[in-house]
Coordinates of C-alpha atoms in Angstrom, one line a residue:
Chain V
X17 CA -25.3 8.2 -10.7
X18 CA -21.3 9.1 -11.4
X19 CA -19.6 5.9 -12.9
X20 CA -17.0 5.1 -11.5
X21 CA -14.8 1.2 -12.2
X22 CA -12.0 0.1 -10.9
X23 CA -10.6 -2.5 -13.6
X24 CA -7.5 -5.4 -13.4
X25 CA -6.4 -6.9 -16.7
X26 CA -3.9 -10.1 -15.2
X27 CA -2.5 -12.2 -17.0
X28 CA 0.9 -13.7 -18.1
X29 CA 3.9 -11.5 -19.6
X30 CA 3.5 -11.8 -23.2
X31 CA -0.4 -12.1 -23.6
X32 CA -0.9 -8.3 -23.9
X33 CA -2.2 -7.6 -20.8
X34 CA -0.9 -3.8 -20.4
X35 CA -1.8 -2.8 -23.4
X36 CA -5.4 -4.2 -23.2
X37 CA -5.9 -1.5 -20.3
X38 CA -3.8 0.7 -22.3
X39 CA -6.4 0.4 -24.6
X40 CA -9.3 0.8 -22.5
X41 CA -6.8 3.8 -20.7
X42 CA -6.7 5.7 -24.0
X43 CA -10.3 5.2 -25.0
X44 CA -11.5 6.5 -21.7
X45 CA -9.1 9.9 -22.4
X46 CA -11.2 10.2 -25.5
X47 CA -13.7 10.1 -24.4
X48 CA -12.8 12.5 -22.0
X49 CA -13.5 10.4 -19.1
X50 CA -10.9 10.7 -15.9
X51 CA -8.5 8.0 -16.0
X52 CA -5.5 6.3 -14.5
X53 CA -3.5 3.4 -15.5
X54 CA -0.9 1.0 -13.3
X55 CA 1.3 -1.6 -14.4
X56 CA 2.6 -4.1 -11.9
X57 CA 5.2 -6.7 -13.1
X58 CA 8.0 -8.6 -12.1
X59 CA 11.4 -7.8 -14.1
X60 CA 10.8 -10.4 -17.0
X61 CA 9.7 -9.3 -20.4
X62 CA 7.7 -12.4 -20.9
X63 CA 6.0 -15.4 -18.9
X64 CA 5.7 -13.6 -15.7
X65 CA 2.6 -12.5 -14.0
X66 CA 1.9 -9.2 -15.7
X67 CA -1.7 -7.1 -14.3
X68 CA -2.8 -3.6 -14.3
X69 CA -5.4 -1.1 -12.9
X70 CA -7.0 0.8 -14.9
X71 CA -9.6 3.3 -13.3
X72 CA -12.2 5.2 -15.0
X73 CA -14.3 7.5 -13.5
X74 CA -16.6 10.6 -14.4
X75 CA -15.1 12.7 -11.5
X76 CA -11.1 13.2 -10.5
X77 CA -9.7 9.9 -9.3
X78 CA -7.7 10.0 -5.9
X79 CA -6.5 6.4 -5.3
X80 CA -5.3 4.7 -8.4
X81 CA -5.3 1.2 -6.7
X82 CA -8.0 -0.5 -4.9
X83 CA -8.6 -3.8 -2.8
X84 CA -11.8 -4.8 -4.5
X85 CA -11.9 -4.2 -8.5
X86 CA -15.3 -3.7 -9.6
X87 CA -14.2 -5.4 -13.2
X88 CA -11.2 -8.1 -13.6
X89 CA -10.8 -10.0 -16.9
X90 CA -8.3 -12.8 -16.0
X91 CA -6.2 -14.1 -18.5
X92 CA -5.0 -17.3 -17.0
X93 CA -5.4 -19.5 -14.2
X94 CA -3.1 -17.7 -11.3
X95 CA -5.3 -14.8 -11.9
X96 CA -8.7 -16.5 -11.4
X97 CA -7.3 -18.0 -8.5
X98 CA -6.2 -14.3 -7.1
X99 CA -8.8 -11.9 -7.8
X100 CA -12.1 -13.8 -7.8
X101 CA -12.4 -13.4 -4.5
X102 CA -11.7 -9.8 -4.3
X103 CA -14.2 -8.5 -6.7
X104 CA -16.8 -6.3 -5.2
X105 CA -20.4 -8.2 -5.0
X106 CA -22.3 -6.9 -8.2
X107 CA -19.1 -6.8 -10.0
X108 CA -17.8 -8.3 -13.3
X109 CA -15.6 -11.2 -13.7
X110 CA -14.5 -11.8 -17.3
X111 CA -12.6 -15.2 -17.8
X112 CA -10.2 -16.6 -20.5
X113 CA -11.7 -20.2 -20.4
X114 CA -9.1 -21.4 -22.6
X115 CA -6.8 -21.5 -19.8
X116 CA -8.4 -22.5 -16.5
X117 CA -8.6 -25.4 -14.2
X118 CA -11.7 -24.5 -12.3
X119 CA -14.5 -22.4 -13.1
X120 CA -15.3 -19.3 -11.3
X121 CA -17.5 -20.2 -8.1
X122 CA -19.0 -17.0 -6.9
X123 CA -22.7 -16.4 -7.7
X124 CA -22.8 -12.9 -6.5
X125 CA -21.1 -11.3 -9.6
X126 CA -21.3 -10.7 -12.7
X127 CA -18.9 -14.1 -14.9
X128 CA -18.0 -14.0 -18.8
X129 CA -16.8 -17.2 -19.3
X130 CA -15.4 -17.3 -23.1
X131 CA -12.1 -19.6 -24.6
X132 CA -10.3 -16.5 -25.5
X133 CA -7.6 -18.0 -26.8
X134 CA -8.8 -20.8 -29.0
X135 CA -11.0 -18.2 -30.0
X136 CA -8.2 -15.7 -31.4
X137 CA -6.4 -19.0 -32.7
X138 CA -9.5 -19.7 -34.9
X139 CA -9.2 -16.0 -36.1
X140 CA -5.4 -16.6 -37.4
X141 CA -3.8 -15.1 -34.3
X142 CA -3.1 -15.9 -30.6
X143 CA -2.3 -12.2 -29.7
X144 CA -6.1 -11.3 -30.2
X145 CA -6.4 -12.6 -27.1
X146 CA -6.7 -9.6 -25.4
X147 CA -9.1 -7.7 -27.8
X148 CA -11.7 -10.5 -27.3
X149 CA -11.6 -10.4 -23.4
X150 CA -11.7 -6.3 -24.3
X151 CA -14.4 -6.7 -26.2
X152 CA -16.5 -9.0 -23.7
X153 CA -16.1 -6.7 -20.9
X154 CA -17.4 -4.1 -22.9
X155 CA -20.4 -6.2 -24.7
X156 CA -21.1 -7.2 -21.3
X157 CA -20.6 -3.5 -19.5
X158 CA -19.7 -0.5 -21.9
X159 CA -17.3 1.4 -19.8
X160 CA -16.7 3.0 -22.8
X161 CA -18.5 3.2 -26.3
X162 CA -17.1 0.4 -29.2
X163 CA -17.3 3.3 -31.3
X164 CA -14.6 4.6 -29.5
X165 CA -12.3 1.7 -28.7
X166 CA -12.2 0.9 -32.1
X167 CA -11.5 4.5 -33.3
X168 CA -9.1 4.8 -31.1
X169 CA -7.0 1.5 -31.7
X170 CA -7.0 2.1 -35.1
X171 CA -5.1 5.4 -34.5
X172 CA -2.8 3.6 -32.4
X173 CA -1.8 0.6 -34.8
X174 CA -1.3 3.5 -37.0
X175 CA -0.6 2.7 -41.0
X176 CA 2.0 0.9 -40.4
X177 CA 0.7 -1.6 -38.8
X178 CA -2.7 -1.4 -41.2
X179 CA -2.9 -4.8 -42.2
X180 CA -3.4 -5.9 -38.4
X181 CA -6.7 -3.2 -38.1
X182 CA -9.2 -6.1 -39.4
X183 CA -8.5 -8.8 -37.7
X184 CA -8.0 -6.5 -34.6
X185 CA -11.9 -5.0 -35.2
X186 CA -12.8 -8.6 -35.5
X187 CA -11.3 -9.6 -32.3
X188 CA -13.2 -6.9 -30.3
X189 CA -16.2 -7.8 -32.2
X190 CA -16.2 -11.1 -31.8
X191 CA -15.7 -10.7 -27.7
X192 CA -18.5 -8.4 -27.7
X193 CA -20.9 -10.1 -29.5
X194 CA -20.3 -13.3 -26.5
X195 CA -20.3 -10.5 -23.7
X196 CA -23.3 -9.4 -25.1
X197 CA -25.0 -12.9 -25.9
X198 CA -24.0 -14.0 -22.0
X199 CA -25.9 -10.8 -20.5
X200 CA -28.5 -12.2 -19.5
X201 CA -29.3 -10.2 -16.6
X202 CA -29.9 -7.0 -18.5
X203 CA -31.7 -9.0 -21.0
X204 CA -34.6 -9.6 -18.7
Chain M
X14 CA -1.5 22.1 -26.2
X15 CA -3.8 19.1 -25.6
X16 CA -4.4 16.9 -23.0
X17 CA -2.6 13.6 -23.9
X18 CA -2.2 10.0 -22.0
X19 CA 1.4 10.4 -20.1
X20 CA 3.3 8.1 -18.4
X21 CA 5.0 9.5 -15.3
X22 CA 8.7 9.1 -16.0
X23 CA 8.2 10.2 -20.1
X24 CA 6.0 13.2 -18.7
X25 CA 9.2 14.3 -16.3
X26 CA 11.7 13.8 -19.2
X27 CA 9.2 15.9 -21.9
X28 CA 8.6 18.6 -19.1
X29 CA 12.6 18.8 -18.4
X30 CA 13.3 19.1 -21.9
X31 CA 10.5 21.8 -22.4
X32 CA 12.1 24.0 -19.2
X33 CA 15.3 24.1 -21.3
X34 CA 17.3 21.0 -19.9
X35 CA 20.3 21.6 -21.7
X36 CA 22.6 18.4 -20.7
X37 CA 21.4 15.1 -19.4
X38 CA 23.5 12.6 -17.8
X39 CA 22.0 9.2 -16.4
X40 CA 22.1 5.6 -15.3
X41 CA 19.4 3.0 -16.1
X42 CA 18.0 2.0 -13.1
X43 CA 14.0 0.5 -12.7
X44 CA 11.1 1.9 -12.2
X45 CA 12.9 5.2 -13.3
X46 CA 14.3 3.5 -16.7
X47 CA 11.4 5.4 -19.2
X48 CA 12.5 8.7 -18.5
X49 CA 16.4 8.1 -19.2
X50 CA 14.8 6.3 -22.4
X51 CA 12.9 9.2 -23.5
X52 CA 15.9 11.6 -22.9
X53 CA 18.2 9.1 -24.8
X54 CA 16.2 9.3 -27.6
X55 CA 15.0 13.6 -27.4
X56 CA 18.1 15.1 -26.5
X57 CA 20.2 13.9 -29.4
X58 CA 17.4 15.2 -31.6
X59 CA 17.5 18.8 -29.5
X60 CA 21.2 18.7 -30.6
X61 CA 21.4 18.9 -26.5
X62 CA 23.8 16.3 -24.5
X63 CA 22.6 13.3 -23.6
X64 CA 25.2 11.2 -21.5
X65 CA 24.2 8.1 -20.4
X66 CA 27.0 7.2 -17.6
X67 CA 29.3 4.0 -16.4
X68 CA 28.1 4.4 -13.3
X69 CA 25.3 7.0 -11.0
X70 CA 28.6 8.3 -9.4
X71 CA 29.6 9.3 -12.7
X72 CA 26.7 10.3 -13.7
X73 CA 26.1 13.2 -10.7
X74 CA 29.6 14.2 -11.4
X75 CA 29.3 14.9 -14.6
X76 CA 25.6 16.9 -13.7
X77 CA 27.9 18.9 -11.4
X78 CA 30.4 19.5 -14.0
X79 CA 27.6 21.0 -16.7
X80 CA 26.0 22.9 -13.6
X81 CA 29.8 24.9 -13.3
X82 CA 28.7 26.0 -16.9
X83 CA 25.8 27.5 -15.8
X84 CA 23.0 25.2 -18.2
X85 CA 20.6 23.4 -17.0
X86 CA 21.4 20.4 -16.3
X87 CA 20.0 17.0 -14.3
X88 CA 20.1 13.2 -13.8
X89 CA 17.6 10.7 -12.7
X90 CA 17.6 7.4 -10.5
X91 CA 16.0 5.4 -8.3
X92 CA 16.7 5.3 -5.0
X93 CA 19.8 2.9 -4.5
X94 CA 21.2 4.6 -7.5
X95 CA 20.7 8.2 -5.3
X96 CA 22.5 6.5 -2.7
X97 CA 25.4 6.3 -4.9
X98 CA 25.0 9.9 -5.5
X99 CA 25.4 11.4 -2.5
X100 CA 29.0 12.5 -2.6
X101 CA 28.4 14.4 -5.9
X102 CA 25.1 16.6 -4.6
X103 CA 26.8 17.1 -1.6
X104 CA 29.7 18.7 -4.0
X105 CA 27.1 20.6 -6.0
X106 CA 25.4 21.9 -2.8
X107 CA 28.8 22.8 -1.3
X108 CA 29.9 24.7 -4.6
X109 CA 26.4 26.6 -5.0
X110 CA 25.4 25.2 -8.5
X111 CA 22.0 24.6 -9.6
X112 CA 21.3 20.9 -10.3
X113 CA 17.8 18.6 -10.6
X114 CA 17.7 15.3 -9.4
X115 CA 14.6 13.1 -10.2
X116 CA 14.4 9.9 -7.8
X117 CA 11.5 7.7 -8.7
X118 CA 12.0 5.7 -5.1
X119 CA 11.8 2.1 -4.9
X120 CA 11.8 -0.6 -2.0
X121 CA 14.9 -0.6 0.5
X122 CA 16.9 -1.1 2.0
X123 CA 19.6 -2.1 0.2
X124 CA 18.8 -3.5 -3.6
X125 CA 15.5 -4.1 -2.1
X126 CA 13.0 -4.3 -4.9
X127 CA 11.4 -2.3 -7.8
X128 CA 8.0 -1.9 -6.8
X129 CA 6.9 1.7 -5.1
X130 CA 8.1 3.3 -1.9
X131 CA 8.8 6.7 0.0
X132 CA 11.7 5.2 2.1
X133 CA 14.0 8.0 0.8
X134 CA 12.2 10.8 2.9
X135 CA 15.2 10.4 5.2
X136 CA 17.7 10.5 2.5
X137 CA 16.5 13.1 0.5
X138 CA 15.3 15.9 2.9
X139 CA 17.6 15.6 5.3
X140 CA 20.6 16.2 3.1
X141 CA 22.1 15.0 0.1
X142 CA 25.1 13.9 1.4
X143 CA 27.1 14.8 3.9
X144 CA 27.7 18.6 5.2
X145 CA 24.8 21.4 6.7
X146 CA 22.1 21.5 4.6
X147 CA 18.8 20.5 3.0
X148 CA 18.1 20.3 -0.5
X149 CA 14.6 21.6 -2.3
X150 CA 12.7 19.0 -2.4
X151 CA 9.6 18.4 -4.6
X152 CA 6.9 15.8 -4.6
X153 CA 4.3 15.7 -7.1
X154 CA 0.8 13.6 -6.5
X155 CA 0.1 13.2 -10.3
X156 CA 1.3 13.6 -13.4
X157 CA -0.1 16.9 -14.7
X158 CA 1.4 18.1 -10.8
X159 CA 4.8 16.3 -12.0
X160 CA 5.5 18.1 -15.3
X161 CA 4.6 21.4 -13.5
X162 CA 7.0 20.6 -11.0
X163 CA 9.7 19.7 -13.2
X164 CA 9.4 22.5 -14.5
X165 CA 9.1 25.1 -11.7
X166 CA 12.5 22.9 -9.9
X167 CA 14.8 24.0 -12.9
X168 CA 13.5 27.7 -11.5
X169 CA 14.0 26.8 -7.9
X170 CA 17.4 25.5 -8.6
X171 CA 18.6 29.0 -10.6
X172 CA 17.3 30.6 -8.5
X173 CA 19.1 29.6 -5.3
X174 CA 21.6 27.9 -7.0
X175 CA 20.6 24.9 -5.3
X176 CA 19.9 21.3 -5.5
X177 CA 15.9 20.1 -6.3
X178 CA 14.6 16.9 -6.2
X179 CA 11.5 15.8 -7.6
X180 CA 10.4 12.7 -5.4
X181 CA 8.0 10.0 -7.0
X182 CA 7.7 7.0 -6.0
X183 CA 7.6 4.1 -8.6
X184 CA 4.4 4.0 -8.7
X185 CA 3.9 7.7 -10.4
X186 CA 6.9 6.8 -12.8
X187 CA 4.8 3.9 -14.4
X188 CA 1.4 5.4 -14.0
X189 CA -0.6 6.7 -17.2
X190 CA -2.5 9.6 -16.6
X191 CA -3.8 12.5 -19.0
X192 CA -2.1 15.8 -18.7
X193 CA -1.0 18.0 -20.7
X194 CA 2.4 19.2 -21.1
X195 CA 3.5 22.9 -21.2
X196 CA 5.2 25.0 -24.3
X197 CA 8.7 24.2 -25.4
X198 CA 11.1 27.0 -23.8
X199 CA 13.4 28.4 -25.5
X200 CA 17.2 27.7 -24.3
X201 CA 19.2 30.4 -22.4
X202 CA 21.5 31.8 -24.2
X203 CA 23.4 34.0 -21.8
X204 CA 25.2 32.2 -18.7
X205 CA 25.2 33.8 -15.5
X206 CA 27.9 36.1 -13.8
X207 CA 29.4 32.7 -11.7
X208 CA 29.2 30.7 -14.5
X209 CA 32.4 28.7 -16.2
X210 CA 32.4 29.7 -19.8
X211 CA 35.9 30.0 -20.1
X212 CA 37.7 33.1 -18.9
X213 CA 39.7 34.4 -22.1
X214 CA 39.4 38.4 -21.8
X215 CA 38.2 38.4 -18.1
X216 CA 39.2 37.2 -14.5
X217 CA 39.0 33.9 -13.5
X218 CA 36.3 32.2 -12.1
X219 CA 36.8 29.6 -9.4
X220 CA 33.7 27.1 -8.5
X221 CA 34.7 24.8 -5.5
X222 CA 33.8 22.8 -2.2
X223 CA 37.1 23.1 -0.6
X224 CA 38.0 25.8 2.1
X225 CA 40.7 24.6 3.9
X226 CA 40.6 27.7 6.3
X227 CA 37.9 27.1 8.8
X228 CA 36.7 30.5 9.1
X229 CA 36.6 30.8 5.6
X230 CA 34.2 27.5 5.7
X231 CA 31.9 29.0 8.5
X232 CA 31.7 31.9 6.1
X233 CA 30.6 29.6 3.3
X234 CA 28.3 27.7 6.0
X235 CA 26.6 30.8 7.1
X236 CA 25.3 32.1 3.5
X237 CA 24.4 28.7 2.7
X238 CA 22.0 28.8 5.6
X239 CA 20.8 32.0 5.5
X240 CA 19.9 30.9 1.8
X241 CA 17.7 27.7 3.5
X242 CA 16.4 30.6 6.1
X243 CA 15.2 32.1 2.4
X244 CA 13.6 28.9 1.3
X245 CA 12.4 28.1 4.1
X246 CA 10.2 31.0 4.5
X247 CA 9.5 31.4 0.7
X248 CA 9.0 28.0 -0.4
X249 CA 6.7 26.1 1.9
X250 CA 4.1 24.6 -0.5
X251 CA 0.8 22.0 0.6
X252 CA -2.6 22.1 -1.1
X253 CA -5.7 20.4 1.4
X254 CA -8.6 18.9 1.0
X255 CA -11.7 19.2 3.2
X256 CA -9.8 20.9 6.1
X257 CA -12.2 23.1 7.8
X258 CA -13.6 22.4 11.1
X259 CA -12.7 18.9 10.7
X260 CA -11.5 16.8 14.1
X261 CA -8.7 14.7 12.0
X262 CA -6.7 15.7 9.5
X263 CA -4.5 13.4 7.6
X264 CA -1.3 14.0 5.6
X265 CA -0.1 12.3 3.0
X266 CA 2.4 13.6 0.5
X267 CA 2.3 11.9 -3.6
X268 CA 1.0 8.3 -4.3
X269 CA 0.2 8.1 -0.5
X270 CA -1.3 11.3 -0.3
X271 CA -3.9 10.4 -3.2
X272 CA -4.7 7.0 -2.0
X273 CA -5.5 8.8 1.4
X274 CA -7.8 11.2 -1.0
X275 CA -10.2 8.2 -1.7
X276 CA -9.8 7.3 2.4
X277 CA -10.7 10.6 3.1
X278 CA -13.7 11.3 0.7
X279 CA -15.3 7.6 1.9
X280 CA -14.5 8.8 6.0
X281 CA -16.3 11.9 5.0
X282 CA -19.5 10.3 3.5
X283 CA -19.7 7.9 6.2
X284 CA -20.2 11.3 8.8
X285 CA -16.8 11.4 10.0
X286 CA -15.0 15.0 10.1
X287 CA -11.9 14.1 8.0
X288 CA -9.7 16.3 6.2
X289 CA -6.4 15.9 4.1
X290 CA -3.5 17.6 4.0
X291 CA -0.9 17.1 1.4
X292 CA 2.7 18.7 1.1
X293 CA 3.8 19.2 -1.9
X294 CA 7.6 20.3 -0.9
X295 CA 8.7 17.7 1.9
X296 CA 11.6 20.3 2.5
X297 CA 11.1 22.8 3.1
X298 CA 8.7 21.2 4.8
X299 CA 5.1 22.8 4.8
X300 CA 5.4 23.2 9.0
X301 CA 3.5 27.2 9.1
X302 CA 0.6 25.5 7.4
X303 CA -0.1 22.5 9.8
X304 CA 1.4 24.2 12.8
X305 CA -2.1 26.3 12.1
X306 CA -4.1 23.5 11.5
X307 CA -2.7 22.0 14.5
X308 CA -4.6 24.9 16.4
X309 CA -8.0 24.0 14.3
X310 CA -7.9 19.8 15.0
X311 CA -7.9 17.4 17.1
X312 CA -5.4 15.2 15.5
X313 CA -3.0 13.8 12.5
X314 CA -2.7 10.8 11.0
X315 CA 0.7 10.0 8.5
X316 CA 0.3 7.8 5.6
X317 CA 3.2 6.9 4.3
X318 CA 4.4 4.5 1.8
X319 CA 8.1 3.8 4.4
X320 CA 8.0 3.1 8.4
X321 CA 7.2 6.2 8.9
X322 CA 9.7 9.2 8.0
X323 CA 7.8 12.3 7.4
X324 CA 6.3 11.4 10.4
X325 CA 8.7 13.0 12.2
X326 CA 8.2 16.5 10.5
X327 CA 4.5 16.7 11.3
X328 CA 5.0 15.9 14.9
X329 CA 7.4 19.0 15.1
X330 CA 4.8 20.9 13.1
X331 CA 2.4 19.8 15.8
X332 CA 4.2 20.6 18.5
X333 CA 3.1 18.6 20.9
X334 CA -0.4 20.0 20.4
X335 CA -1.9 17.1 18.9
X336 CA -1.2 13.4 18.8
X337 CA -0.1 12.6 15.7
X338 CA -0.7 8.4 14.5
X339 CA 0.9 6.7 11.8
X340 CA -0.1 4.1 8.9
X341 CA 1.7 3.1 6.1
X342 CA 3.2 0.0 4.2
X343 CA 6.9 -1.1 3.1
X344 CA 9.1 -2.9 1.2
X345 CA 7.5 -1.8 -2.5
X346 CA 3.6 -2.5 -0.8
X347 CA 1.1 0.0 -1.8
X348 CA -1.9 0.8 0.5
X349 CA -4.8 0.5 -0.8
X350 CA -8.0 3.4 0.2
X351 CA -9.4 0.8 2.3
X352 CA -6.8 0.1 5.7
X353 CA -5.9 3.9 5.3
X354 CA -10.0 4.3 6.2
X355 CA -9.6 1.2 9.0
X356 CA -7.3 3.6 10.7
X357 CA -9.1 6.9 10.3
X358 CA -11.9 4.9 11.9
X359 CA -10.0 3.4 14.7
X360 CA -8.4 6.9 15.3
X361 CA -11.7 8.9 15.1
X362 CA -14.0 7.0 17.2
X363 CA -11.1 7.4 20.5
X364 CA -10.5 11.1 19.5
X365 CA -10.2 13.0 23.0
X366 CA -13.1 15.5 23.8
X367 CA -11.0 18.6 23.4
X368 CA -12.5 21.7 25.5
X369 CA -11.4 25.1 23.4

């Protein structure tokens, strides 16, 4: 069986959306995985609604938007409200609980429910946001290896911004290990 | 050379550069803005001009101005800034210069929006302006397919001293894709025989549009279009997907044309005879090809990201011989795989028994 995901990061402006699938985007290419990645945002820098698509796929990808994502981490409450619905059945839902009215109602996918971002608060910053939905995607399903994600951010923080690398690892780490504890399907 | 993470618009700028863009002149204008950004910040550190322009108008004169000089040369927009353009390529065209114009299209009309569209079809293949003729027009379907097409429309343009586009819509400017980019050409350094380069020691050299004499206009006329006979019979360029003894075949040219690649593939597993067709020059437009295929099918189905443009070309390429349906979406609203497949469906199951 070819893998093959369909994946929407959405969010707000600001809460580094884009470059959570940019992420996932350049991990996938290391891994030498076919890839494609799509912004979609209104003209403001910050506080608008920011999403992308990021497909990954063992074989050539044609269409690099879809209808029904087989991933979405939502970041805040417009997108829960917009794209739990559309998620293929089987599919993976994860959700910044820190910023939500309602829970997720749908029983026939996949939900991480985690408070994201108290969670990065408690780890000294809010812009970890991001790397702990990442990382509970992937403790949840490993698109790609940890190995590599972490690798690969590391080289893209770069030296100069070497005093961030720790507390980004422990971001993705600590999404991971509540993507991981919450799979309790494949734990069975 | 390695295969590195791109986004559309920076691939275009890197591959321009690489071709041996010599003089850049521009206008920021979204979802085009990145490439302008990553000229802005190469070309200065080429030691090549980088010009970014009050205005698009000035912009394309200034790109007509270098092309006199015989370097390369090009500008980039999106497609109200092209609009602003079109006195300036019609100029270029009229004096026989080579110039490439990149328009990342947005939503129309007017200021419309800045999410993706192909509702410059019209504009850009019919002519740049006004006057008799058709540019070259190139439209990529991916990134890797983009830089290899910048490239190859800096040839196309020396070569018939032409105007070439490469279309994208919005959607390919802002997409990240792996590809890998080509070698680093080294610049010309000898201009050609028409070229400006001042005439101290020679006679003069005059580049214009103007020909007040009306014969000597026709004149100019006629070799312009026996050079678009030239293209047109040289150029024509599609790839396909899946096109043999298939009933349908549907064409799609860039973003639309790879969304209709998933349609296709899903048609095909669900026991439907689908095929795809995508033209990779809009003009000239790839009409030998599907004019054939026409022969082979039952019938065509456009996807476009506009009302329905290039629709017109493939129902001349048909002929008549084949009804030819339309789907697309507007106003900066992408298709997804999914309604282009609803249609492919609807069209299939009422596809006319066809005795041959």
């Amino acid at each position: 069986m070819t893998m093959h995901e369909e994946i929407i990061f959405a969010g707000f402006g600001g809460q580094g959306v884009l470059f959570g699938g940019q992420l996932l985007a350049y991990t996938a290419l290391a891994e030498e995985k076919h890839v494609t990645w799509i912004p979609s945002y209104g003209p403001e820098m910050r506080g608008g609604t920011a999403n992308c698509t990021v497909v990954v796929s063992d074989d050539p990808i044609g269409s690099p938007v879809c209808r029904n994502p087989s991933i979405v981490i939502t970041f805040n409450n417009p997108s829960l409200e917009k794209y739990e619905s559309l998620i293929k059945p089987g599919g993976l839902l994860v959700v910044n609980e820190s910023l939500i009215v309602e829970p997720p109602t749908r029983t026939d996918i996949d939900v991480v429910l985690l408070p994201a971002t108290t969670l990065a608060t408690e780890l000294g910053d809010t812009k970890m946001t991001n790397m702990i939905l990442l990382g509970a995607l992937l403790g949840r399903r490993p698109v790609v290896a940890m190995e590599t994600v972490q690798a690969v951010l590391l080289d893209k923080l770069g030296s100069r911004k070497a005093h961030l690398h720790e507390l980004n690892l422990a971001a993705l780490a600590r999404g991971q290990e509540i993507g991981l504890a919450q799979n309790t399907e494949q734990a069975v | 050379m390695t295969i590195e993470l791109l986004k559309g618009n920076v691939a275009l700028a890197e591959a321009a550069i690489r071709a041996g863009v010599e003089a850049y002149f521009g206008y920021p204008i979204t979802p085009q803005t990145e490439l302008l950004e990553h000229m802005a910040k190469r070309m200065p550190e080429l030691g090549r001009a980088f010009v970014q322009a009050e205005s698009e108008v000035a912009a394309i004169n200034m790109v007509y101005g270098a092309a006199c000089t015989g370097v390369r040369t090009m500008t980039s927009s999106s497609s109200p800034g092209i609009s602003l353009m079109q006195e300036g390529l019609s100029y270029i065209a009229g004096s026989e210069v080579p110039a490439v114009i990149v328009d990342i299209m947005r939503g129309g009309p007017g200021l419309g929006n800045i999410q993706p569209s192909q509702s410059d079809y019209f504009q850009v293949t019919r002519s740049a302006g006004h006057g008799d003729y058709h540019p070259i027009v190139l439209a990529p379907a991916s990134v890797q397919e983009a830089i290899d097409l910048m490239t190859e429309a800096f040839d196309l343009a020396d070569k018939y001293r032409h105007v070439v586009y490469v279309v994208a819509d919005g959607l390919l400017g802002q997409m990240m894709e792996p590809a890998e980019l080509p070698p680093m050409q080294p610049l010309r350094k000898e201009r050609a025989g028409w070229a400006l380069t001042g005439s101290e020691g020679r006679e003069k050299r005059i580049i214009t549009s103007l020909q007040l004499n009306a014969p000597d206009l026709e004149a100019v006329n006629l070799r312009l279009q026996f050079k678009l006979a030239e293209i047109r019979k040289r150029e024509q360029r599609s790839t396909e997907m899946l096109t043999e003894n298939v009933r349908l075949v549907v064409v799609g040219y860039g973003t639309a044309g790879r969304i209709a690649e998933t349609a296709v593939k899903r048609a095909r597993e669900d026991g439907m005879k689908v095929g795809l067709f995508r033209p990779i020059t809009l003009w000239p437009f790839p009409e030998r090809r599907l004019s054939a295929l026409a022969d082979q099918v039952d019938a065509f189905l456009v996807v476009e990201m506009n009302a329905g443009q290039m629709l017109d070309d493939v129902r001349l390429a048909a002929g008549g011989q084949v009804p030819v349906s339309f789907v697309g979406r507007m106003g900066g609203v992408v298709p997804v795989p999914e309604e282009i497949y609803d249609k492919i469906e609807e069209i299939y199951v009422k596809l006319p028994v066809r005795v041959r």
